[in-house]
Coordinates of C-alpha atoms in Angstrom, one line a residue:
Chain A
M214 CA -12.5 -23.0 58.3
K215 CA -15.3 -20.4 58.1
S216 CA -18.7 -21.8 59.1
S217 CA -22.1 -20.5 59.0
P218 CA -23.4 -20.4 62.6
A219 CA -27.0 -21.0 61.3
F220 CA -26.2 -24.6 60.3
H221 CA -23.0 -25.5 62.0
N222 CA -23.1 -28.4 64.5
H223 CA -20.2 -27.9 66.9
H224 CA -20.2 -31.7 67.7
L225 CA -18.6 -32.2 64.3
S226 CA -15.4 -30.5 65.3
S227 CA -14.4 -33.5 67.4
L228 CA -14.2 -35.7 64.3
D229 CA -10.9 -36.3 62.6
A230 CA -12.8 -36.7 59.3
D231 CA -16.5 -36.6 58.8
H232 CA -17.6 -39.4 56.5
L233 CA -20.6 -38.3 54.5
Y234 CA -21.5 -42.0 54.1
H235 CA -24.4 -41.9 51.7
L236 CA -22.7 -39.3 49.4
G237 CA -19.4 -41.2 49.4
L238 CA -17.5 -38.0 50.3
H239 CA -15.7 -36.8 53.4
S240 CA -14.7 -33.6 55.1
R241 CA -11.0 -33.9 54.2
M242 CA -11.6 -33.6 50.5
K243 CA -11.1 -30.3 48.7
L244 CA -14.8 -29.4 49.3
R245 CA -14.2 -25.6 49.3
K246 CA -12.6 -25.7 45.9
I247 CA -15.4 -27.8 44.4
F248 CA -18.5 -26.6 46.2
G249 CA -17.4 -23.2 47.7
D250 CA -19.3 -21.1 45.2
T251 CA -22.6 -23.0 45.5
R252 CA -25.7 -20.7 45.7
F253 CA -28.5 -23.0 44.7
V254 CA -29.2 -26.6 45.8
C255 CA -31.8 -28.2 43.6
M256 CA -33.3 -31.5 44.5
G257 CA -35.6 -34.0 42.8
G258 CA -36.6 -37.6 43.6
S259 CA -34.8 -39.7 41.0
P260 CA -31.3 -39.7 39.7
H261 CA -32.7 -39.3 36.2
R262 CA -34.4 -36.0 37.0
A263 CA -31.3 -34.7 38.8
A264 CA -29.2 -35.5 35.7
A265 CA -31.8 -33.9 33.4
F266 CA -31.9 -30.8 35.6
A267 CA -28.1 -30.6 35.6
K268 CA -28.1 -30.7 31.8
L269 CA -30.8 -28.0 31.6
V270 CA -28.8 -25.7 33.9
A271 CA -25.6 -26.3 31.9
D272 CA -27.3 -25.5 28.6
E273 CA -29.2 -22.4 29.9
L274 CA -26.2 -20.9 31.8
D275 CA -23.9 -21.9 28.9
I276 CA -21.6 -23.9 31.1
R277 CA -19.5 -26.4 29.1
F278 CA -18.3 -29.8 30.3
P279 CA -15.7 -31.9 28.5
G280 CA -17.5 -34.1 26.0
G281 CA -20.8 -32.6 27.2
Y282 CA -20.8 -35.1 30.0
I283 CA -21.5 -33.9 33.6
R284 CA -19.8 -36.3 36.0
P285 CA -21.5 -36.8 39.4
F286 CA -19.4 -36.4 42.5
G287 CA -19.0 -39.1 45.1
K288 CA -20.7 -42.5 44.9
T289 CA -24.0 -42.9 43.1
E290 CA -25.4 -45.9 45.0
R291 CA -27.7 -43.9 47.2
F292 CA -27.9 -40.4 45.7
V293 CA -26.5 -38.5 42.7
L294 CA -24.9 -35.1 43.0
F295 CA -24.0 -32.8 40.2
K296 CA -22.3 -29.4 40.3
I297 CA -23.0 -26.9 37.5
G298 CA -21.6 -23.5 38.1
P299 CA -23.4 -22.1 41.2
V300 CA -25.9 -24.9 41.2
I301 CA -26.0 -28.3 42.8
S302 CA -28.5 -30.8 41.3
A303 CA -29.0 -33.8 43.5
S304 CA -31.5 -36.7 43.9
H305 CA -33.2 -37.2 47.3
G306 CA -35.0 -40.5 46.7
M307 CA -38.6 -41.0 47.8
G308 CA -39.9 -39.9 51.2
M309 CA -38.8 -37.8 54.1
P310 CA -36.3 -40.3 55.7
S311 CA -34.3 -40.6 52.5
T312 CA -34.5 -36.8 51.9
L313 CA -33.4 -36.1 55.4
I314 CA -30.2 -38.1 54.9
L315 CA -29.4 -36.0 51.8
L316 CA -30.2 -32.8 53.6
H317 CA -27.9 -33.6 56.6
E318 CA -25.0 -34.7 54.4
L319 CA -25.3 -32.0 51.8
T320 CA -25.6 -29.3 54.4
K321 CA -22.5 -30.5 56.2
L322 CA -20.8 -30.6 52.8
L323 CA -21.7 -26.9 52.2
D324 CA -20.6 -26.0 55.8
Y325 CA -17.2 -27.6 55.1
A326 CA -17.1 -25.8 51.7
G327 CA -17.7 -22.4 53.4
C328 CA -21.1 -21.7 51.8
D329 CA -23.1 -19.5 54.0
D330 CA -26.4 -18.6 52.3
P331 CA -27.5 -21.3 49.9
V332 CA -31.1 -21.5 48.7
Y333 CA -32.6 -25.0 48.7
L334 CA -35.2 -25.9 46.1
R335 CA -37.2 -29.1 45.7
I336 CA -38.2 -29.4 42.0
G337 CA -40.4 -32.4 41.7
T338 CA -43.8 -34.0 40.9
S339 CA -46.9 -34.5 43.0
G340 CA -50.5 -35.3 43.0
G341 CA -52.8 -32.2 42.6
I342 CA -55.9 -31.4 44.5
G343 CA -58.4 -29.4 42.5
V344 CA -55.8 -28.5 39.9
E345 CA -55.4 -30.0 36.5
A346 CA -52.6 -32.4 35.5
G347 CA -49.6 -30.4 34.3
T348 CA -50.1 -27.5 36.7
V349 CA -47.0 -26.4 38.6
V350 CA -47.7 -25.7 42.3
V351 CA -45.3 -23.3 44.2
S352 CA -45.7 -24.3 47.8
S353 CA -46.7 -21.5 50.2
G354 CA -46.2 -23.8 53.2
A355 CA -46.2 -27.5 54.1
L356 CA -48.7 -29.4 56.1
N357 CA -48.4 -33.0 57.4
G358 CA -50.9 -35.8 56.7
E359 CA -53.0 -34.5 59.6
L360 CA -53.2 -31.1 57.9
E361 CA -51.0 -29.5 60.6
P362 CA -48.1 -27.2 59.9
W363 CA -45.3 -29.2 61.5
F364 CA -43.0 -32.1 61.0
E365 CA -42.9 -34.8 63.7
S366 CA -39.6 -36.5 64.5
V367 CA -38.9 -39.2 67.0
E368 CA -35.5 -38.7 68.7
L369 CA -34.3 -40.9 71.6
G370 CA -37.8 -42.2 71.9
Q371 CA -39.4 -38.7 72.2
R372 CA -41.7 -37.1 69.7
R373 CA -40.6 -33.6 68.7
R374 CA -42.3 -31.1 66.4
Y375 CA -40.7 -28.6 64.0
R376 CA -42.6 -25.9 62.1
T377 CA -43.0 -26.2 58.4
T378 CA -43.5 -22.6 57.2
L379 CA -41.7 -21.5 54.1
D380 CA -40.0 -18.2 53.3
K381 CA -42.8 -15.9 51.8
E382 CA -40.3 -13.7 50.0
L383 CA -38.7 -16.7 48.2
T384 CA -42.2 -18.1 47.4
D385 CA -43.1 -14.8 45.8
L386 CA -39.9 -14.8 43.8
L387 CA -40.5 -18.3 42.5
L388 CA -44.0 -17.4 41.2
P389 CA -43.6 -16.0 37.7
P390 CA -45.8 -12.9 36.9
T391 CA -46.7 -14.3 33.5
T392 CA -45.8 -17.6 31.9
D393 CA -47.0 -20.0 29.3
I394 CA -47.0 -22.7 32.0
P395 CA -50.0 -23.1 34.3
V396 CA -48.7 -22.2 37.7
T397 CA -50.5 -21.7 41.0
S398 CA -49.5 -21.2 44.7
G399 CA -50.9 -23.2 47.6
L400 CA -50.2 -25.4 50.6
T401 CA -48.5 -28.7 50.0
M402 CA -49.4 -31.8 52.1
G403 CA -46.4 -34.0 52.8
T404 CA -47.2 -37.7 53.6
D405 CA -45.2 -40.7 54.6
D406 CA -46.8 -43.1 52.1
F407 CA -48.0 -42.9 48.5
Y408 CA -51.0 -45.2 48.8
E409 CA -52.9 -45.2 52.1
G410 CA -51.0 -42.1 53.3
Q411 CA -52.5 -40.2 50.4
G412 CA -55.9 -41.8 50.6
R413 CA -55.6 -44.0 47.5
M414 CA -57.9 -46.9 47.0
D415 CA -55.5 -48.7 44.6
G416 CA -52.8 -50.1 47.0
A417 CA -52.2 -53.8 47.4
L418 CA -54.3 -54.0 50.6
V419 CA -57.9 -53.2 51.2
P420 CA -57.8 -49.7 52.7
G421 CA -59.7 -49.0 56.0
Y422 CA -61.8 -46.2 54.4
T423 CA -64.3 -45.8 51.6
E424 CA -64.1 -43.9 48.3
E425 CA -66.6 -41.4 49.8
E426 CA -64.4 -40.8 52.9
K427 CA -61.4 -40.4 50.7
I428 CA -63.1 -37.7 48.6
A429 CA -64.4 -36.0 51.8
F430 CA -60.8 -35.8 53.1
L431 CA -59.3 -34.5 49.9
Q432 CA -62.0 -31.9 49.7
K433 CA -61.2 -30.9 53.4
A434 CA -57.6 -30.6 52.4
Y435 CA -58.6 -28.4 49.4
N436 CA -60.7 -26.3 51.6
S437 CA -57.7 -25.8 54.0
G438 CA -55.7 -24.4 51.0
V439 CA -53.9 -27.6 50.0
R440 CA -53.3 -27.8 46.2
N441 CA -50.9 -30.8 46.0
I442 CA -49.6 -33.8 47.9
E443 CA -46.1 -35.3 47.8
M444 CA -43.7 -37.0 50.2
E445 CA -40.9 -34.7 51.1
S446 CA -42.1 -31.1 51.7
T447 CA -42.6 -31.1 55.5
A448 CA -39.2 -32.6 56.2
I449 CA -37.5 -30.1 53.9
A450 CA -39.4 -27.1 55.4
A451 CA -38.6 -28.2 59.0
F452 CA -35.0 -28.9 58.3
C453 CA -34.4 -25.7 56.5
N454 CA -36.2 -23.7 59.2
R455 CA -34.0 -25.2 61.8
A456 CA -30.9 -24.6 59.7
G457 CA -31.8 -21.0 58.8
I458 CA -31.8 -21.9 55.1
R459 CA -34.3 -20.4 52.7
A460 CA -36.2 -23.2 51.0
G461 CA -38.7 -23.4 48.1
I462 CA -40.8 -26.3 46.8
V463 CA -42.0 -26.4 43.2
C464 CA -43.8 -29.5 42.0
T465 CA -45.9 -30.3 38.9
A466 CA -49.2 -32.0 39.6
L467 CA -49.4 -35.2 37.6
L468 CA -53.1 -35.8 38.1
N469 CA -56.0 -34.2 39.9
R470 CA -56.7 -36.5 42.9
L471 CA -60.3 -35.4 43.1
E472 CA -60.7 -37.3 39.8
G473 CA -58.7 -40.5 40.5
D474 CA -55.8 -42.3 42.0
Q475 CA -53.9 -43.6 39.0
I476 CA -51.1 -41.8 37.1
E477 CA -52.0 -42.6 33.5
S478 CA -50.0 -40.0 31.6
T479 CA -47.6 -41.2 28.9
P480 CA -43.9 -41.1 29.4
D481 CA -43.7 -38.1 27.1
E482 CA -46.4 -36.3 29.0
L483 CA -44.6 -37.1 32.3
R484 CA -41.3 -35.7 30.9
E485 CA -43.1 -32.6 29.7
Y486 CA -44.9 -32.1 33.1
S487 CA -41.7 -32.7 35.1
G488 CA -39.8 -30.2 32.9
R489 CA -42.3 -27.5 33.7
A490 CA -41.3 -27.4 37.4
A491 CA -37.7 -27.4 36.3
R492 CA -38.3 -24.4 34.1
I493 CA -39.9 -22.4 36.9
G494 CA -36.9 -23.3 39.2
L495 CA -34.4 -22.3 36.5
R496 CA -36.2 -19.0 35.8
F497 CA -35.8 -18.1 39.5
I498 CA -32.1 -19.1 39.4
R499 CA -31.5 -16.9 36.3
K500 CA -33.3 -14.0 37.8
S501 CA -31.3 -14.3 41.0
L502 CA -28.0 -14.4 39.0
G503 CA -29.2 -11.5 36.8
T504 CA -28.6 -13.5 33.6
Chain B
M1455 CA -57.4 -64.5 37.2
K1456 CA -56.6 -66.4 40.4
S1457 CA -55.9 -64.2 43.4
S1458 CA -54.7 -64.8 46.9
P1459 CA -57.4 -63.6 49.2
A1460 CA -54.8 -62.7 51.8
F1461 CA -53.5 -59.8 49.8
H1462 CA -56.0 -59.0 47.2
N1463 CA -57.6 -55.5 47.2
H1464 CA -61.0 -55.9 45.5
H1465 CA -61.0 -52.2 44.6
L1466 CA -58.5 -53.0 41.9
S1467 CA -61.0 -55.0 39.8
S1468 CA -62.7 -51.7 38.8
L1469 CA -59.5 -50.6 37.0
D1470 CA -59.1 -51.2 33.2
A1471 CA -55.3 -51.4 33.7
D1472 CA -53.4 -51.0 37.0
H1473 CA -50.4 -48.8 36.4
L1474 CA -47.6 -49.8 38.8
Y1475 CA -46.2 -46.4 38.3
H1476 CA -42.9 -46.6 40.2
L1477 CA -42.1 -50.0 38.7
G1478 CA -42.9 -48.9 35.2
L1479 CA -45.1 -52.0 34.7
H1480 CA -48.9 -52.5 34.4
S1481 CA -51.4 -55.2 35.0
R1482 CA -52.1 -56.0 31.3
M1483 CA -48.5 -57.2 30.7
K1484 CA -47.8 -60.9 30.7
L1485 CA -47.0 -60.9 34.4
R1486 CA -48.1 -64.5 35.1
K1487 CA -45.6 -65.7 32.5
I1488 CA -42.7 -63.7 33.8
F1489 CA -43.4 -63.7 37.6
G1490 CA -45.8 -66.6 38.1
D1491 CA -43.2 -68.9 39.6
T1492 CA -41.9 -66.4 42.2
R1493 CA -41.3 -67.9 45.6
F1494 CA -38.9 -65.4 47.2
V1495 CA -38.9 -61.6 47.1
C1496 CA -35.5 -60.3 48.3
M1497 CA -35.1 -56.5 48.9
G1498 CA -32.2 -54.3 49.7
G1499 CA -31.7 -50.5 49.8
S1500 CA -29.7 -49.7 46.7
P1501 CA -29.9 -50.8 43.1
H1502 CA -26.3 -51.9 43.4
R1503 CA -27.1 -54.4 46.1
A1504 CA -30.1 -55.7 44.3
A1505 CA -28.0 -56.3 41.2
A1506 CA -25.2 -58.0 43.3
F1507 CA -27.8 -60.2 45.0
A1508 CA -29.3 -61.1 41.6
K1509 CA -25.9 -62.2 40.3
L1510 CA -25.2 -64.2 43.5
V1511 CA -28.5 -66.1 43.2
A1512 CA -27.9 -66.8 39.5
D1513 CA -24.4 -68.1 40.2
E1514 CA -25.4 -70.2 43.2
L1515 CA -28.6 -71.7 41.6
D1516 CA -26.7 -72.1 38.3
I1517 CA -29.2 -70.0 36.3
R1518 CA -27.7 -68.7 33.1
F1519 CA -28.6 -65.4 31.4
P1520 CA -27.5 -64.5 27.8
G1521 CA -24.1 -62.8 28.0
G1522 CA -24.2 -63.2 31.8
Y1523 CA -26.3 -60.0 31.9
I1524 CA -29.4 -60.0 34.1
R1525 CA -31.7 -57.4 32.7
P1526 CA -34.0 -55.5 35.1
F1527 CA -37.8 -55.5 34.4
G1528 CA -39.7 -52.2 34.1
K1529 CA -38.2 -48.8 34.5
T1530 CA -35.1 -48.3 36.7
E1531 CA -35.7 -44.6 37.7
R1532 CA -37.2 -45.4 41.1
F1533 CA -36.4 -49.1 41.9
V1534 CA -34.7 -51.9 40.1
L1535 CA -36.3 -55.4 39.8
F1536 CA -34.6 -58.5 38.7
K1537 CA -36.1 -62.0 38.4
I1538 CA -33.8 -65.0 38.8
G1539 CA -35.6 -68.4 38.7
P1540 CA -37.9 -68.4 41.7
V1541 CA -36.3 -65.2 43.2
I1542 CA -37.1 -61.5 42.7
S1543 CA -34.3 -59.2 43.8
A1544 CA -35.4 -55.6 44.1
S1545 CA -34.2 -52.3 45.6
H1546 CA -36.5 -50.4 48.0
G1547 CA -34.6 -47.2 48.5
M1548 CA -34.1 -45.7 51.9
G1549 CA -36.8 -45.4 54.5
M1550 CA -40.3 -46.7 55.1
P1551 CA -42.2 -44.4 52.6
S1552 CA -40.0 -45.6 49.7
T1553 CA -40.2 -49.2 50.9
L1554 CA -44.0 -49.1 51.2
I1555 CA -44.3 -48.0 47.5
L1556 CA -42.3 -51.0 46.5
L1557 CA -44.2 -53.3 48.8
H1558 CA -47.6 -52.1 47.4
E1559 CA -46.6 -52.3 43.7
L1560 CA -44.6 -55.6 44.0
T1561 CA -47.4 -57.3 45.9
K1562 CA -50.0 -56.2 43.3
L1563 CA -47.7 -57.5 40.6
L1564 CA -47.5 -60.9 42.4
D1565 CA -51.3 -60.9 42.8
Y1566 CA -51.7 -60.3 39.1
A1567 CA -49.1 -63.0 38.4
G1568 CA -51.0 -65.5 40.5
C1569 CA -48.4 -66.1 43.2
D1570 CA -50.1 -67.1 46.4
D1571 CA -47.4 -67.7 49.0
P1572 CA -44.3 -65.7 48.5
V1573 CA -41.7 -65.1 51.3
Y1574 CA -40.4 -61.5 51.6
L1575 CA -36.9 -61.0 52.8
R1576 CA -35.1 -57.7 53.5
I1577 CA -31.4 -58.3 53.1
G1578 CA -29.6 -55.1 54.1
T1579 CA -27.3 -53.2 56.5
S1580 CA -27.9 -51.5 59.8
G1581 CA -26.3 -50.0 62.8
G1582 CA -25.6 -52.6 65.6
I1583 CA -26.3 -52.1 69.3
G1584 CA -23.9 -54.1 71.4
V1585 CA -22.8 -56.2 68.5
E1586 CA -19.6 -55.9 66.6
A1587 CA -19.3 -54.5 63.1
G1588 CA -19.8 -57.3 60.6
T1589 CA -22.3 -59.3 62.7
V1590 CA -25.5 -60.4 60.9
V1591 CA -28.7 -59.8 62.9
V1592 CA -31.8 -61.9 62.0
S1593 CA -34.7 -59.9 63.3
S1594 CA -37.0 -61.6 65.8
G1595 CA -39.4 -58.6 65.6
A1596 CA -39.5 -54.9 64.8
L1597 CA -39.9 -52.0 67.1
N1598 CA -40.5 -48.3 66.2
G1599 CA -38.4 -45.4 67.4
E1600 CA -40.3 -45.3 70.7
L1601 CA -39.4 -49.0 71.2
E1602 CA -43.0 -50.1 70.6
P1603 CA -44.1 -53.1 68.5
W1604 CA -46.2 -51.3 65.9
F1605 CA -46.0 -49.2 62.8
E1606 CA -47.9 -45.9 62.8
S1607 CA -49.6 -44.7 59.5
V1608 CA -51.6 -41.6 58.9
E1609 CA -54.5 -42.2 56.6
L1610 CA -57.1 -39.6 55.8
G1611 CA -55.8 -37.5 58.7
Q1612 CA -56.2 -40.4 61.2
R1613 CA -53.3 -42.2 62.9
R1614 CA -53.5 -46.0 62.7
R1615 CA -51.3 -48.7 64.2
Y1616 CA -50.3 -52.0 62.7
R1617 CA -48.4 -54.7 64.6
T1618 CA -44.9 -55.5 63.7
T1619 CA -44.3 -59.1 64.8
L1620 CA -42.4 -61.4 62.5
D1621 CA -43.1 -65.1 61.8
K1622 CA -41.2 -67.1 64.4
E1623 CA -40.9 -70.2 62.3
L1624 CA -39.3 -68.2 59.4
T1625 CA -36.9 -66.4 61.8
D1626 CA -35.8 -69.8 63.1
L1627 CA -35.2 -71.1 59.6
L1628 CA -33.2 -68.0 58.7
L1629 CA -30.8 -68.6 61.6
P1630 CA -28.1 -71.0 60.6
P1631 CA -27.2 -73.7 63.2
T1632 CA -23.5 -73.2 62.5
T1633 CA -21.7 -70.8 60.2
D1634 CA -18.4 -69.0 59.7
I1635 CA -20.3 -65.7 59.8
P1636 CA -21.1 -64.1 63.1
V1637 CA -24.9 -64.2 63.4
T1638 CA -27.3 -63.3 66.1
S1639 CA -31.0 -62.9 66.6
G1640 CA -32.6 -59.9 68.2
L1641 CA -35.2 -57.1 67.9
T1642 CA -34.7 -54.5 65.2
M1643 CA -35.6 -50.8 65.7
G1644 CA -36.9 -49.2 62.6
T1645 CA -36.6 -45.4 62.5
D1646 CA -37.7 -42.6 60.1
D1647 CA -34.3 -40.8 60.1
F1648 CA -30.7 -41.8 60.0
Y1649 CA -29.3 -38.9 62.1
E1650 CA -31.5 -37.6 65.0
G1651 CA -34.0 -40.5 64.5
Q1652 CA -31.1 -42.9 65.5
G1653 CA -29.7 -40.6 68.1
R1654 CA -26.6 -39.6 66.2
M1655 CA -24.6 -36.5 67.3
D1656 CA -23.1 -36.0 63.8
G1657 CA -25.9 -34.6 61.7
A1658 CA -25.9 -31.1 60.2
L1659 CA -27.8 -29.5 63.0
V1660 CA -27.1 -29.4 66.8
P1661 CA -29.2 -32.2 68.2
G1662 CA -31.6 -31.5 71.1
Y1663 CA -29.9 -34.2 73.3
T1664 CA -26.5 -34.9 74.8
E1665 CA -24.0 -37.7 74.2
E1666 CA -24.9 -39.1 77.6
E1667 CA -28.6 -39.1 76.8
K1668 CA -27.9 -40.8 73.5
I1669 CA -25.9 -43.6 75.2
A1670 CA -28.6 -44.0 77.9
F1671 CA -31.3 -44.4 75.1
L1672 CA -29.2 -46.9 73.1
Q1673 CA -28.5 -48.9 76.3
K1674 CA -32.2 -48.9 77.1
A1675 CA -32.9 -50.2 73.6
Y1676 CA -30.3 -52.9 74.1
N1677 CA -31.9 -53.9 77.4
S1678 CA -35.2 -54.2 75.6
G1679 CA -33.6 -56.7 73.3
V1680 CA -32.8 -54.5 70.3
R1681 CA -29.6 -55.5 68.5
N1682 CA -29.7 -53.3 65.4
I1683 CA -31.3 -50.1 64.0
E1684 CA -32.3 -49.5 60.4
M1685 CA -35.0 -47.6 58.5
E1686 CA -37.4 -50.2 56.9
S1687 CA -38.2 -53.0 59.3
T1688 CA -41.5 -51.8 61.0
A1689 CA -43.1 -50.9 57.6
I1690 CA -42.2 -54.3 56.1
A1691 CA -43.4 -56.2 59.2
A1692 CA -46.7 -54.3 59.4
F1693 CA -47.4 -54.5 55.6
C1694 CA -46.6 -58.3 55.5
N1695 CA -48.7 -59.0 58.6
R1696 CA -51.7 -57.2 57.0
A1697 CA -51.1 -59.1 53.7
G1698 CA -50.6 -62.5 55.3
I1699 CA -47.1 -62.7 53.8
R1700 CA -44.3 -64.3 55.7
A1701 CA -41.4 -61.8 56.1
G1702 CA -37.9 -62.0 57.4
I1703 CA -35.3 -59.3 58.0
V1704 CA -31.6 -60.0 57.8
C1705 CA -29.1 -57.1 58.2
T1706 CA -25.4 -56.9 58.8
A1707 CA -24.4 -54.4 61.5
L1708 CA -21.9 -51.9 60.0
L1709 CA -20.8 -50.5 63.4
N1710 CA -21.6 -50.8 67.1
R1711 CA -23.5 -47.7 67.9
L1712 CA -22.5 -47.9 71.6
E1713 CA -19.0 -47.1 70.4
G1714 CA -19.7 -44.3 67.8
D1715 CA -21.9 -42.7 65.1
Q1716 CA -19.7 -42.8 62.0
I1717 CA -19.4 -45.6 59.5
E1718 CA -15.7 -45.7 58.9
S1719 CA -15.3 -49.1 57.2
T1720 CA -13.6 -49.2 53.9
P1721 CA -15.5 -50.0 50.7
D1722 CA -14.1 -53.5 50.7
E1723 CA -15.2 -54.1 54.2
L1724 CA -18.6 -52.7 53.5
R1725 CA -18.9 -55.1 50.5
E1726 CA -17.8 -58.0 52.6
Y1727 CA -20.2 -57.1 55.4
S1728 CA -23.1 -56.6 53.1
G1729 CA -22.4 -59.9 51.4
R1730 CA -22.7 -61.7 54.7
A1731 CA -26.4 -60.9 55.0
A1732 CA -26.8 -62.0 51.4
R1733 CA -25.2 -65.3 52.1
I1734 CA -27.5 -66.0 55.1
G1735 CA -30.5 -65.1 52.9
L1736 CA -29.3 -67.3 50.1
R1737 CA -28.7 -70.2 52.4
F1738 CA -32.4 -70.1 53.5
I1739 CA -33.5 -70.0 49.9
R1740 CA -31.4 -73.0 48.9
K1741 CA -32.6 -74.9 52.0
S1742 CA -36.2 -74.1 51.1
L1743 CA -35.7 -75.2 47.5
G1744 CA -33.9 -78.4 48.6
T1745 CA -30.8 -77.6 46.5

């Protein structure tokens, strides 16, 4: 089996079969036949968004499924995984730990399938800093909650750091020259919590900081070039750097955190906002495919 | 509205309505009527397990739903949330960041509903250390990936630590005196990754440690009293300590990590194993209710 050296773990060759536990798939399935032509791996938080993106790709690339129904592969208890022509659309759940499980298992799957140069895109939502609700932010790089450009991982009781830079060429390709959607580029802060990890005042517990300290920190982040906050970017950037995989992160800002903590948009607005990042991602895919 | 001082955040009183965004509920709904009698909040990783536990509770407590169908409350895109008599059964996804979102929003919900002394239980699965597959581990405390009894959180760029002890009285009540299920008590290590964070060799990338170093670390954890590893315990323990909420963690071990990395059990075995932790949790609930 051909393997890409960039992301092949030689320890796997000692396994009789590799159980991709959280996907409900294993290495002895016909993965090359199903996934061998994958060029784009698109990820979003919820199964609903992954299904919506799969449908959008099928419609736009004119790929037909029997009865119009796109069946997910594997089990759907932890993640969902759709395959639409050269595109995988998958959900990663919320947060770095959940996302890392998907990244490990999906990347092993692509290794077994013989894919050697996939592009990974996170297409999601985020909180904006100094940008209006509805603005799409194409990440130029990822910073952790301490505004540093690395991802920290604890392995066998030791802290390790991995850099979180993103491919500049890919970032440039993701940014449309003109569009009817408000789009900007900027750094993305990836945090391990939605409430206190992002300086919100409206969690269940009294936070150990004041509203003034919160605004001062968000302003400091803005001054460092941060334009949005979410919960997956640094893990994705670090993993893809290690794997030699090009990765892009495209997220709509659902609110401007300099103005508040609560997401008050209506379900229709949220769907429209979420769809904007999807359209930017799809535009890149079409351009890459020359369609 | 009556509020439990232990977990009431006074900053919330300035909000016209509190949007519990990831639950799809808000504070102006009739939460007291629906959730006011909640005494137990049971959480597991996947929506499937939360639904299975809800059904088990309904069957065992003889609570009838129209058509036998237990309808979840709120939106189901991120979490599911069932209410069965005095029991909430909810999914928390995988990892501390996802679990913290549920903890914040569910605890605000119970605050708005006027519940003042709920017990939180995580009923899940884990990797065992020195215990056989199928053994249920009732956590006596939670340690982080560095084997330390605290949870680290980054807030406004500052690292903070919260202690992760668990209520001894509750732990003792969770441990059945005799049972047909293999049960043990021990420390639980909570990590932020399933692969390298738990010392696995079978991730997508070549790990920065050897098999021998892995076994030495797992043995060290065992010698420190750790009997299982999962990805939520320290966040739950830390949050509940801060909130003054009693919390218990009951997880079946799906494998003995001193013997391997892969989960090779069949779906039927996994269902049976997962059901064991649920039965231990339910036994505690029945005993507390005197039924």
